[in-house]
mmCIF file of C-alpha atoms in Angstrom:
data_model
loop_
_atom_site.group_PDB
_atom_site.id
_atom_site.type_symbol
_atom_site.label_atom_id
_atom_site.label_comp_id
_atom_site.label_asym_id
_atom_site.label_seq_id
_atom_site.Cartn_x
_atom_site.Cartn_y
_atom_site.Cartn_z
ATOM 1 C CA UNK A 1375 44.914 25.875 -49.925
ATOM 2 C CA UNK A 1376 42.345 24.568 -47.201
ATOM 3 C CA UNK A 1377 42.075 20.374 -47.421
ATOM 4 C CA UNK A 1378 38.780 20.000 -49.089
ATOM 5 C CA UNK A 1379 35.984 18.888 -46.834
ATOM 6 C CA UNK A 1380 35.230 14.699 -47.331
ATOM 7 C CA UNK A 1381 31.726 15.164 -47.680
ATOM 8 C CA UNK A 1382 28.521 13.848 -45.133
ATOM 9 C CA UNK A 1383 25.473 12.447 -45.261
ATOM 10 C CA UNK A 1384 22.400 14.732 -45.123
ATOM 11 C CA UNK A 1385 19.396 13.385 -44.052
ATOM 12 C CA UNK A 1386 15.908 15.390 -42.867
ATOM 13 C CA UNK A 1387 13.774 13.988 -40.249
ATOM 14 C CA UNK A 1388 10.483 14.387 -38.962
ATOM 15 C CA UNK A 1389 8.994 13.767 -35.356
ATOM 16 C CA UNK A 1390 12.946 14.089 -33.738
ATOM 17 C CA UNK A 1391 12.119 15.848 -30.423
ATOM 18 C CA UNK A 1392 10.818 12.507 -29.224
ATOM 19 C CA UNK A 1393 10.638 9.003 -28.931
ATOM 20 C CA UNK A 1394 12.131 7.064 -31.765
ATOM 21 C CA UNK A 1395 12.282 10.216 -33.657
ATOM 22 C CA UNK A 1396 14.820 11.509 -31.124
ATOM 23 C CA UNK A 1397 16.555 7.800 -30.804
ATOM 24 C CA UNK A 1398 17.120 8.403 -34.782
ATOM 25 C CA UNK A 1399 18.515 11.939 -34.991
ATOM 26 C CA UNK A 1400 20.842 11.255 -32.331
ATOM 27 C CA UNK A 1401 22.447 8.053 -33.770
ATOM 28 C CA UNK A 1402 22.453 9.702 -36.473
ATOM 29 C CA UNK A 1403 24.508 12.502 -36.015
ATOM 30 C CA UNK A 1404 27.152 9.941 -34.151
ATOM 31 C CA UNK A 1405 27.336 8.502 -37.681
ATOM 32 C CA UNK A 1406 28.539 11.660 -38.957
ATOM 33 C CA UNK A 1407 25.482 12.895 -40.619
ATOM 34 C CA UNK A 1408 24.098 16.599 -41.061
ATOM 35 C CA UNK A 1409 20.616 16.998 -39.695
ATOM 36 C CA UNK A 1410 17.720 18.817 -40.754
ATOM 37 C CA UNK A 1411 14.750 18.131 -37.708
ATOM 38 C CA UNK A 1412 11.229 19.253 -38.222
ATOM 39 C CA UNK A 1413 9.177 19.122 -35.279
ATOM 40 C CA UNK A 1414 6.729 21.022 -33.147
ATOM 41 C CA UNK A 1415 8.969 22.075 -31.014
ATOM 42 C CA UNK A 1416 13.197 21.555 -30.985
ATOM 43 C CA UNK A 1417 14.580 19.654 -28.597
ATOM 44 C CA UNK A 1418 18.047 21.263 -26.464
ATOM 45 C CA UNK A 1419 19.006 17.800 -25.683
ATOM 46 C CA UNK A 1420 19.370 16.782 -28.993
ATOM 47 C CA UNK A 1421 20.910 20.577 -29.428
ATOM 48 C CA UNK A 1422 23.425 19.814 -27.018
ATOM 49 C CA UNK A 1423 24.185 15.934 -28.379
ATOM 50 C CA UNK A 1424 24.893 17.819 -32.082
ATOM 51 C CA UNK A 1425 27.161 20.377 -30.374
ATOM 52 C CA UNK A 1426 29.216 17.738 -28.483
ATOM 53 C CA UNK A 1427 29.450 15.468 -31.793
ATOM 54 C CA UNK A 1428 30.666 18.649 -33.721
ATOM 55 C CA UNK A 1429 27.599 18.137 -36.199
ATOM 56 C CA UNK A 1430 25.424 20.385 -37.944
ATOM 57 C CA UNK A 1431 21.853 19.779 -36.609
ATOM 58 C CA UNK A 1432 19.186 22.462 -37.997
ATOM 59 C CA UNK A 1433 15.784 22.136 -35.881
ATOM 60 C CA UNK A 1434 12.932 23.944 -37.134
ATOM 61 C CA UNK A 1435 10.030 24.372 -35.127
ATOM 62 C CA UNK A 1436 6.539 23.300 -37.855
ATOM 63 C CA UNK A 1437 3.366 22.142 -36.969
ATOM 64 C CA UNK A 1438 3.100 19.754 -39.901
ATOM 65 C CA UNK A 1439 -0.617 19.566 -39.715
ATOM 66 C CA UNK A 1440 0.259 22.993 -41.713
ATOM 67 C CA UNK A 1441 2.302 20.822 -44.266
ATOM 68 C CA UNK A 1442 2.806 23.303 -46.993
ATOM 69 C CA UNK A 1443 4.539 25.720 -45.086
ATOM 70 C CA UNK A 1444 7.320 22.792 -44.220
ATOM 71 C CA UNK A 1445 7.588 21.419 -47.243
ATOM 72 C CA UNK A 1446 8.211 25.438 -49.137
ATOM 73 C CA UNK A 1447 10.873 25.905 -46.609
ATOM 74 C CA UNK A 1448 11.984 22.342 -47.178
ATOM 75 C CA UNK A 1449 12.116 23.274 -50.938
ATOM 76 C CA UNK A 1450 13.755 26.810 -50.796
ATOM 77 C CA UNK A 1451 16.353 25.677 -47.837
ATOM 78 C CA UNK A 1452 17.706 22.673 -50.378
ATOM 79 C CA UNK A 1453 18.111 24.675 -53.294
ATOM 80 C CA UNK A 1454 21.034 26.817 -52.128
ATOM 81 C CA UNK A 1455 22.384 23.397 -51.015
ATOM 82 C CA UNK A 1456 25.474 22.371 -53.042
ATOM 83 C CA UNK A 1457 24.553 18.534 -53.974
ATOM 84 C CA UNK A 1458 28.284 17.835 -54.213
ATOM 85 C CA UNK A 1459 28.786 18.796 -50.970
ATOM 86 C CA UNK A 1460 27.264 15.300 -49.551
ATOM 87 C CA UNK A 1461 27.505 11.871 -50.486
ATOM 88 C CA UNK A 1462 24.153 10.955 -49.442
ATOM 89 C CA UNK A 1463 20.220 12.684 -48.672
ATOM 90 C CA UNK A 1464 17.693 11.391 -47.229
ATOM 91 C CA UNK A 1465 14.297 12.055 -46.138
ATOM 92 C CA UNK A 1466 12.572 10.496 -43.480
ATOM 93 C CA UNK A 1467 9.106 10.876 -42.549
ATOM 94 C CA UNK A 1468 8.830 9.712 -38.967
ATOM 95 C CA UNK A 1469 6.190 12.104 -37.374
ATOM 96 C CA UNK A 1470 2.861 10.648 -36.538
ATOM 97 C CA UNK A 1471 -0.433 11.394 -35.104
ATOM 98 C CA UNK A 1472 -3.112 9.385 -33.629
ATOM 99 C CA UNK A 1473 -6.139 11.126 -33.265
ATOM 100 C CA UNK A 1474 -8.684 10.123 -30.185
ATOM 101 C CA UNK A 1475 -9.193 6.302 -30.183
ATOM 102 C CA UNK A 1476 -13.247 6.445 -31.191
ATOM 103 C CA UNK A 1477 -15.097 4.838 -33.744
ATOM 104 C CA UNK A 1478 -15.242 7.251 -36.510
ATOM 105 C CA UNK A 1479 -18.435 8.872 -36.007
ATOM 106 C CA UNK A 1480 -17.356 9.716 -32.652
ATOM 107 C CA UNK A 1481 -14.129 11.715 -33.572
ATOM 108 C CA UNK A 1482 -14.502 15.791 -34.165
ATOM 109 C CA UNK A 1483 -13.798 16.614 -37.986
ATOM 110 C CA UNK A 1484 -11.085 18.509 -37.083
ATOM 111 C CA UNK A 1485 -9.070 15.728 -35.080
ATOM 112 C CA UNK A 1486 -9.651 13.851 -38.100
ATOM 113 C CA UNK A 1487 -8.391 16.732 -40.311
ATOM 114 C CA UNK A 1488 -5.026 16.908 -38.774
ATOM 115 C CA UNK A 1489 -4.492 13.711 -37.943
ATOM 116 C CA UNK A 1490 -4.650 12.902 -41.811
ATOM 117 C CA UNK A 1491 -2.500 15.786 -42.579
ATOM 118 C CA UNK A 1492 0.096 15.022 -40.508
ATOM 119 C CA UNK A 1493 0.394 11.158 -41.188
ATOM 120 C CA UNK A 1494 0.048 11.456 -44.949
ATOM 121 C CA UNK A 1495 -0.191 14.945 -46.544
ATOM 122 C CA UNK A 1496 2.762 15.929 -44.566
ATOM 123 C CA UNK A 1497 4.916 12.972 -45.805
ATOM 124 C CA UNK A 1498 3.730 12.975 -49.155
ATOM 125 C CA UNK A 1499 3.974 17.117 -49.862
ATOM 126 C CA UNK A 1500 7.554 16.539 -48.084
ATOM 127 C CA UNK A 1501 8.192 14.023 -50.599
ATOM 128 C CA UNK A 1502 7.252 15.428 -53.544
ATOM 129 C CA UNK A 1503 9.504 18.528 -52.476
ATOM 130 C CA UNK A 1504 13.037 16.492 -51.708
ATOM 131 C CA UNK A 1505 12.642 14.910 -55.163
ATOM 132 C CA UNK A 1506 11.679 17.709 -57.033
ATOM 133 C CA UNK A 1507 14.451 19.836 -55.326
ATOM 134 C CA UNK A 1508 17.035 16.859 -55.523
ATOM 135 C CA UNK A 1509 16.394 15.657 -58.844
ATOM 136 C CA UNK A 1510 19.854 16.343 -60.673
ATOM 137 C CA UNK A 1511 21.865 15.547 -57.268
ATOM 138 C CA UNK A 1512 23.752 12.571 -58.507
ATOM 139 C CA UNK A 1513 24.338 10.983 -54.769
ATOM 140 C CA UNK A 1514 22.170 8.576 -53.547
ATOM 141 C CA UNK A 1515 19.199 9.730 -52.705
ATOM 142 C CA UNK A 1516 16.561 8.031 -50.369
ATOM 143 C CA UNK A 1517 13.319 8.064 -48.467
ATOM 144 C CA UNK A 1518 12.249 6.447 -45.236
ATOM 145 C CA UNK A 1519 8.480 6.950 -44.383
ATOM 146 C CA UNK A 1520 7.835 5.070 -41.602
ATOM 147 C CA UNK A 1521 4.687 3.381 -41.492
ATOM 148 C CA UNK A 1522 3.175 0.660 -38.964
ATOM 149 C CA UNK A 1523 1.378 -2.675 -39.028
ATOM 150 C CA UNK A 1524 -1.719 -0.905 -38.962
ATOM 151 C CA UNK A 1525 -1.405 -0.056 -42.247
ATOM 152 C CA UNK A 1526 -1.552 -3.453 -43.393
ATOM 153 C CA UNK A 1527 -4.410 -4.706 -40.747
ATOM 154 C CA UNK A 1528 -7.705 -3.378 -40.559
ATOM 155 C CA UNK A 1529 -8.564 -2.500 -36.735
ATOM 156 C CA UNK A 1530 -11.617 -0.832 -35.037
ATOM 157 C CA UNK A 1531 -11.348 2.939 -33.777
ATOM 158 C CA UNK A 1532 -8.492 3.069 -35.984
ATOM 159 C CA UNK A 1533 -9.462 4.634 -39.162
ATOM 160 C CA UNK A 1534 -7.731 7.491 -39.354
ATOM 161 C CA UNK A 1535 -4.687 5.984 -38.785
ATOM 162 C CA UNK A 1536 -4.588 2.769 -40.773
ATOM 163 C CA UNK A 1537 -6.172 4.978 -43.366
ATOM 164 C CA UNK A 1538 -3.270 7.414 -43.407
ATOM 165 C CA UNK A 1539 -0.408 4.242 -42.793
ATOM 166 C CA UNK A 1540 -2.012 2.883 -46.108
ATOM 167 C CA UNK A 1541 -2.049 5.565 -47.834
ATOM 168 C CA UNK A 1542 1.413 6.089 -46.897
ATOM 169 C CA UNK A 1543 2.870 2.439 -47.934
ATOM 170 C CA UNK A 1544 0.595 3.094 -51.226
ATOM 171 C CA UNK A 1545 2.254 6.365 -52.394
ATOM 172 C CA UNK A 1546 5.585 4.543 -51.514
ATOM 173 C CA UNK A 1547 4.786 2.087 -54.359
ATOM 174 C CA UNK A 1548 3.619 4.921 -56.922
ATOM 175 C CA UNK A 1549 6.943 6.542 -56.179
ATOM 176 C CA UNK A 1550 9.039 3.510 -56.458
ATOM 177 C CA UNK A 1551 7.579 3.512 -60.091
ATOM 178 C CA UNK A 1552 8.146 6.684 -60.993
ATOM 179 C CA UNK A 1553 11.943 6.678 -59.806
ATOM 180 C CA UNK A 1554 13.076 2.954 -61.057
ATOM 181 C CA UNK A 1555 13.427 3.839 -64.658
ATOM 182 C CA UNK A 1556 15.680 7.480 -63.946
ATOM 183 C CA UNK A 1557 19.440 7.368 -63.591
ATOM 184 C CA UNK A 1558 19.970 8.846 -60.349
ATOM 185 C CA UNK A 1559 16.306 7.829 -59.212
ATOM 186 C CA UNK A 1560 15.869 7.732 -55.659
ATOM 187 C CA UNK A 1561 15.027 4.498 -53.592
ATOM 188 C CA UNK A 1562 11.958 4.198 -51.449
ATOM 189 C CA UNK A 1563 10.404 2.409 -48.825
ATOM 190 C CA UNK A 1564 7.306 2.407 -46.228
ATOM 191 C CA UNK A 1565 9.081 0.585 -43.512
ATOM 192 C CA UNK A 1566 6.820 -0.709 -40.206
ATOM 193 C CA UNK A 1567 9.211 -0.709 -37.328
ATOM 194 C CA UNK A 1568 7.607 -3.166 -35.183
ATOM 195 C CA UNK A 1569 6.123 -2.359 -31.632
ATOM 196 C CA UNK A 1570 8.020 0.484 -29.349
ATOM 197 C CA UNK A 1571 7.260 1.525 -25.832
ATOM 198 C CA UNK A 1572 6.318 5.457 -27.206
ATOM 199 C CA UNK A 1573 3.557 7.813 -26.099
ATOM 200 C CA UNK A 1574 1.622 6.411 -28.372
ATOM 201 C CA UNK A 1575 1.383 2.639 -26.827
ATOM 202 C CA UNK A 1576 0.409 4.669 -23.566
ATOM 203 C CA UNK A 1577 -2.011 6.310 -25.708
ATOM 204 C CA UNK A 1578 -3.769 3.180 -26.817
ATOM 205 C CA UNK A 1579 -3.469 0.941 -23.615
ATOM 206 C CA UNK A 1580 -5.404 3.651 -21.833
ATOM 207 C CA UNK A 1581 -7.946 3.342 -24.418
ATOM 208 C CA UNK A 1582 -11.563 3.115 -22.925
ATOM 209 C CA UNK A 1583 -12.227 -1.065 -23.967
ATOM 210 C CA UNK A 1584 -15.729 -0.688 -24.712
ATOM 211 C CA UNK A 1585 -14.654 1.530 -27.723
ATOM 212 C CA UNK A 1586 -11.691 0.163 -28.813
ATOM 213 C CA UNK A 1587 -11.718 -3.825 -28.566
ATOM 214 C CA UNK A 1588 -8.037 -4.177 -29.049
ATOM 215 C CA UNK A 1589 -7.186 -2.719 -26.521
ATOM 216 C CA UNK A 1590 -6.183 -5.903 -24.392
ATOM 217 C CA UNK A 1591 -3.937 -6.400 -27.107
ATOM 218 C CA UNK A 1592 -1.410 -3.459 -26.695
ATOM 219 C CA UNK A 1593 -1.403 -4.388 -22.934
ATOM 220 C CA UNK A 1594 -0.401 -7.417 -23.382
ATOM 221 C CA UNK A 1595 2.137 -6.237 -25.363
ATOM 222 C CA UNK A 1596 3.466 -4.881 -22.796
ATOM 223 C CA UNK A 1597 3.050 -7.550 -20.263
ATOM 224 C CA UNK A 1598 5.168 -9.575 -22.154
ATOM 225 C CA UNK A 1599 8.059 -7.391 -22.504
ATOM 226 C CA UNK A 1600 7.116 -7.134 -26.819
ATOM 227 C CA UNK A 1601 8.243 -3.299 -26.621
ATOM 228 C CA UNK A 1602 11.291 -2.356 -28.328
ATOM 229 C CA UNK A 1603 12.826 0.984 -26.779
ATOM 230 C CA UNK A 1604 12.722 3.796 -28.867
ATOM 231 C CA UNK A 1605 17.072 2.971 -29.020
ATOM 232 C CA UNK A 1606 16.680 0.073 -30.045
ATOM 233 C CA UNK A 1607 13.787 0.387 -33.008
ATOM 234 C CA UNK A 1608 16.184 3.310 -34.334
ATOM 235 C CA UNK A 1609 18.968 1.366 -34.392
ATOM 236 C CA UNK A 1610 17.139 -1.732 -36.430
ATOM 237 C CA UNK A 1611 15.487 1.367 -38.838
ATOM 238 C CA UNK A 1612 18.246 3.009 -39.587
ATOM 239 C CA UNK A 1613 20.285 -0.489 -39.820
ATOM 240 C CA UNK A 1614 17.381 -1.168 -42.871
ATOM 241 C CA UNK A 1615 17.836 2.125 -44.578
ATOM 242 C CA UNK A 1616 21.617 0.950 -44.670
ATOM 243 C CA UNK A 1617 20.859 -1.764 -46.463
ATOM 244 C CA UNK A 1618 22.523 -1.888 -49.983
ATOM 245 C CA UNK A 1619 19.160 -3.755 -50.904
ATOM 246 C CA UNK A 1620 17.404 -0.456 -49.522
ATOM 247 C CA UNK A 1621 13.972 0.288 -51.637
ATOM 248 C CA UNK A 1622 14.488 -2.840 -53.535
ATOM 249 C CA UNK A 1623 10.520 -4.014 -51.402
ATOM 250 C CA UNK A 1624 8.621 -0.151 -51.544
ATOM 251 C CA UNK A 1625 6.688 -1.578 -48.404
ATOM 252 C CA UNK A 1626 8.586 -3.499 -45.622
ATOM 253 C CA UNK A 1627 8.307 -4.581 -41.875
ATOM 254 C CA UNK A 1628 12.041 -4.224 -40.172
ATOM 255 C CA UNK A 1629 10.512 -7.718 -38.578
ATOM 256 C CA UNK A 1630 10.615 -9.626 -41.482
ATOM 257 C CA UNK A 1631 14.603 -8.825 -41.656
#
């Protein structure tokens, strides 16, 4: 008879075709996990990286502003999935959006639409999917939304975003509840994963100042060398989610670590 396979992590992750996204999904799979990446589009680097590591890595193309259509195939794809078969899943919600940076009024109702449905109906409906379809796994189970500081501070031509980072830590608590008293619950946590030299930095420092006072703020950020690379903020996030004290605080900051 065949050895029996020792069996691997699974973890799903959104946002890995880029940035710290990417950085993630491609430590992880040299850690010997099983991948399951949602994204706009798949990557063939991180194709290639899976192929040379010998790993499975699934990438499925989903615009998660249409969140409902990830999160049934999310559903359907775990339950033929033999729970036995790893000794850990996790879920990590990693994709983000930042709509124009505009005081509110100024920002089109439909860049406001998706924003908010990728950055929290995506990660909640994703959510609410993994632990329904997990429930009677009895491996640890785990979810990783990551969040930002700007869901704890309030900041001009922001709303969207903190709004949808808030919302995000919030639902982290709610779930934290609703899991502590089961006896394979899963473990939680809205983690902000400090300052990283992404898109979205560009995005902001190129921000028109009259609109967005803050502005200076990200530049200097910058200008004093405050940016972690993408590398090295996956490495410190996924060091977290390690943690044997993982979920134990439903809202972090990897900073405060």
């Amino acid at each position: 008879m065949p050895a029996a396979q020792t069996p691997r992590p699974l973890t799903i992750i959104t946002g890995a075709s880029r940035g710290m996204g990417l950085a993630m999904a491609e430590q992880l799979l040299d850690a010997g996990h099983e991948l399951v990446c949602i994204s706009r589009k798949p990557n063939a680097a991180l194709a290639q990286h899976a192929a040379r590591a010998g790993r499975e890595c699934e990438q499925w193309p989903q615009d998660l502003a249409r969140a409902e259509a990830a999160a049934a195939r999310l559903e359907g794809w775990l339950a033929t999935r033999d729970g036995t078969a790893h000794s850990s899943v996790t879920l990590i919600n990693n994709a983000g959006l930042l709509p124009r940076v505009a005081p509110l009024r100024d920002i089109p109702h439909g860049e406001l639409s998706e924003a908010i449905r990728v950055d929290l109906e995506a990660p909640m409906l994703l959510a609410c999917v993994f632990l329904r379809a997990t429930e009677g796994w009895k491996i640890a189970r785990r979810i990783l939304n990551i969040s930002s500081g700007l869901g704890r501070r309030a900041m001009a031509s922001q709303a969207a975003y903190c709004a949808a980072k808030a919302g995000m830590d919030h639902f982290s608590r709610c779930v934290a509840l609703e899991e502590a008293g089961k006896p394979h619950g899963a473990r939680i946590c809205s983690l902000a994963p400090g300052v990283i030299d992404t898109d979205m930095q560009s995005h902001l420092r190129a921000a028109d100042p009259t609109r967005f006072p803050d502005m200076a703020t990200f530049v200097g950020y910058r200008d004093r060398g405050m940016l972690s690379t993408p590398a090295e903020a996956a490495a410190r996030v996924l060091a977290y989610l390690a943690r044997p004290d993982f979920g134990a605080d439903p809202v972090a900051d990897v900073r405060d670590n």
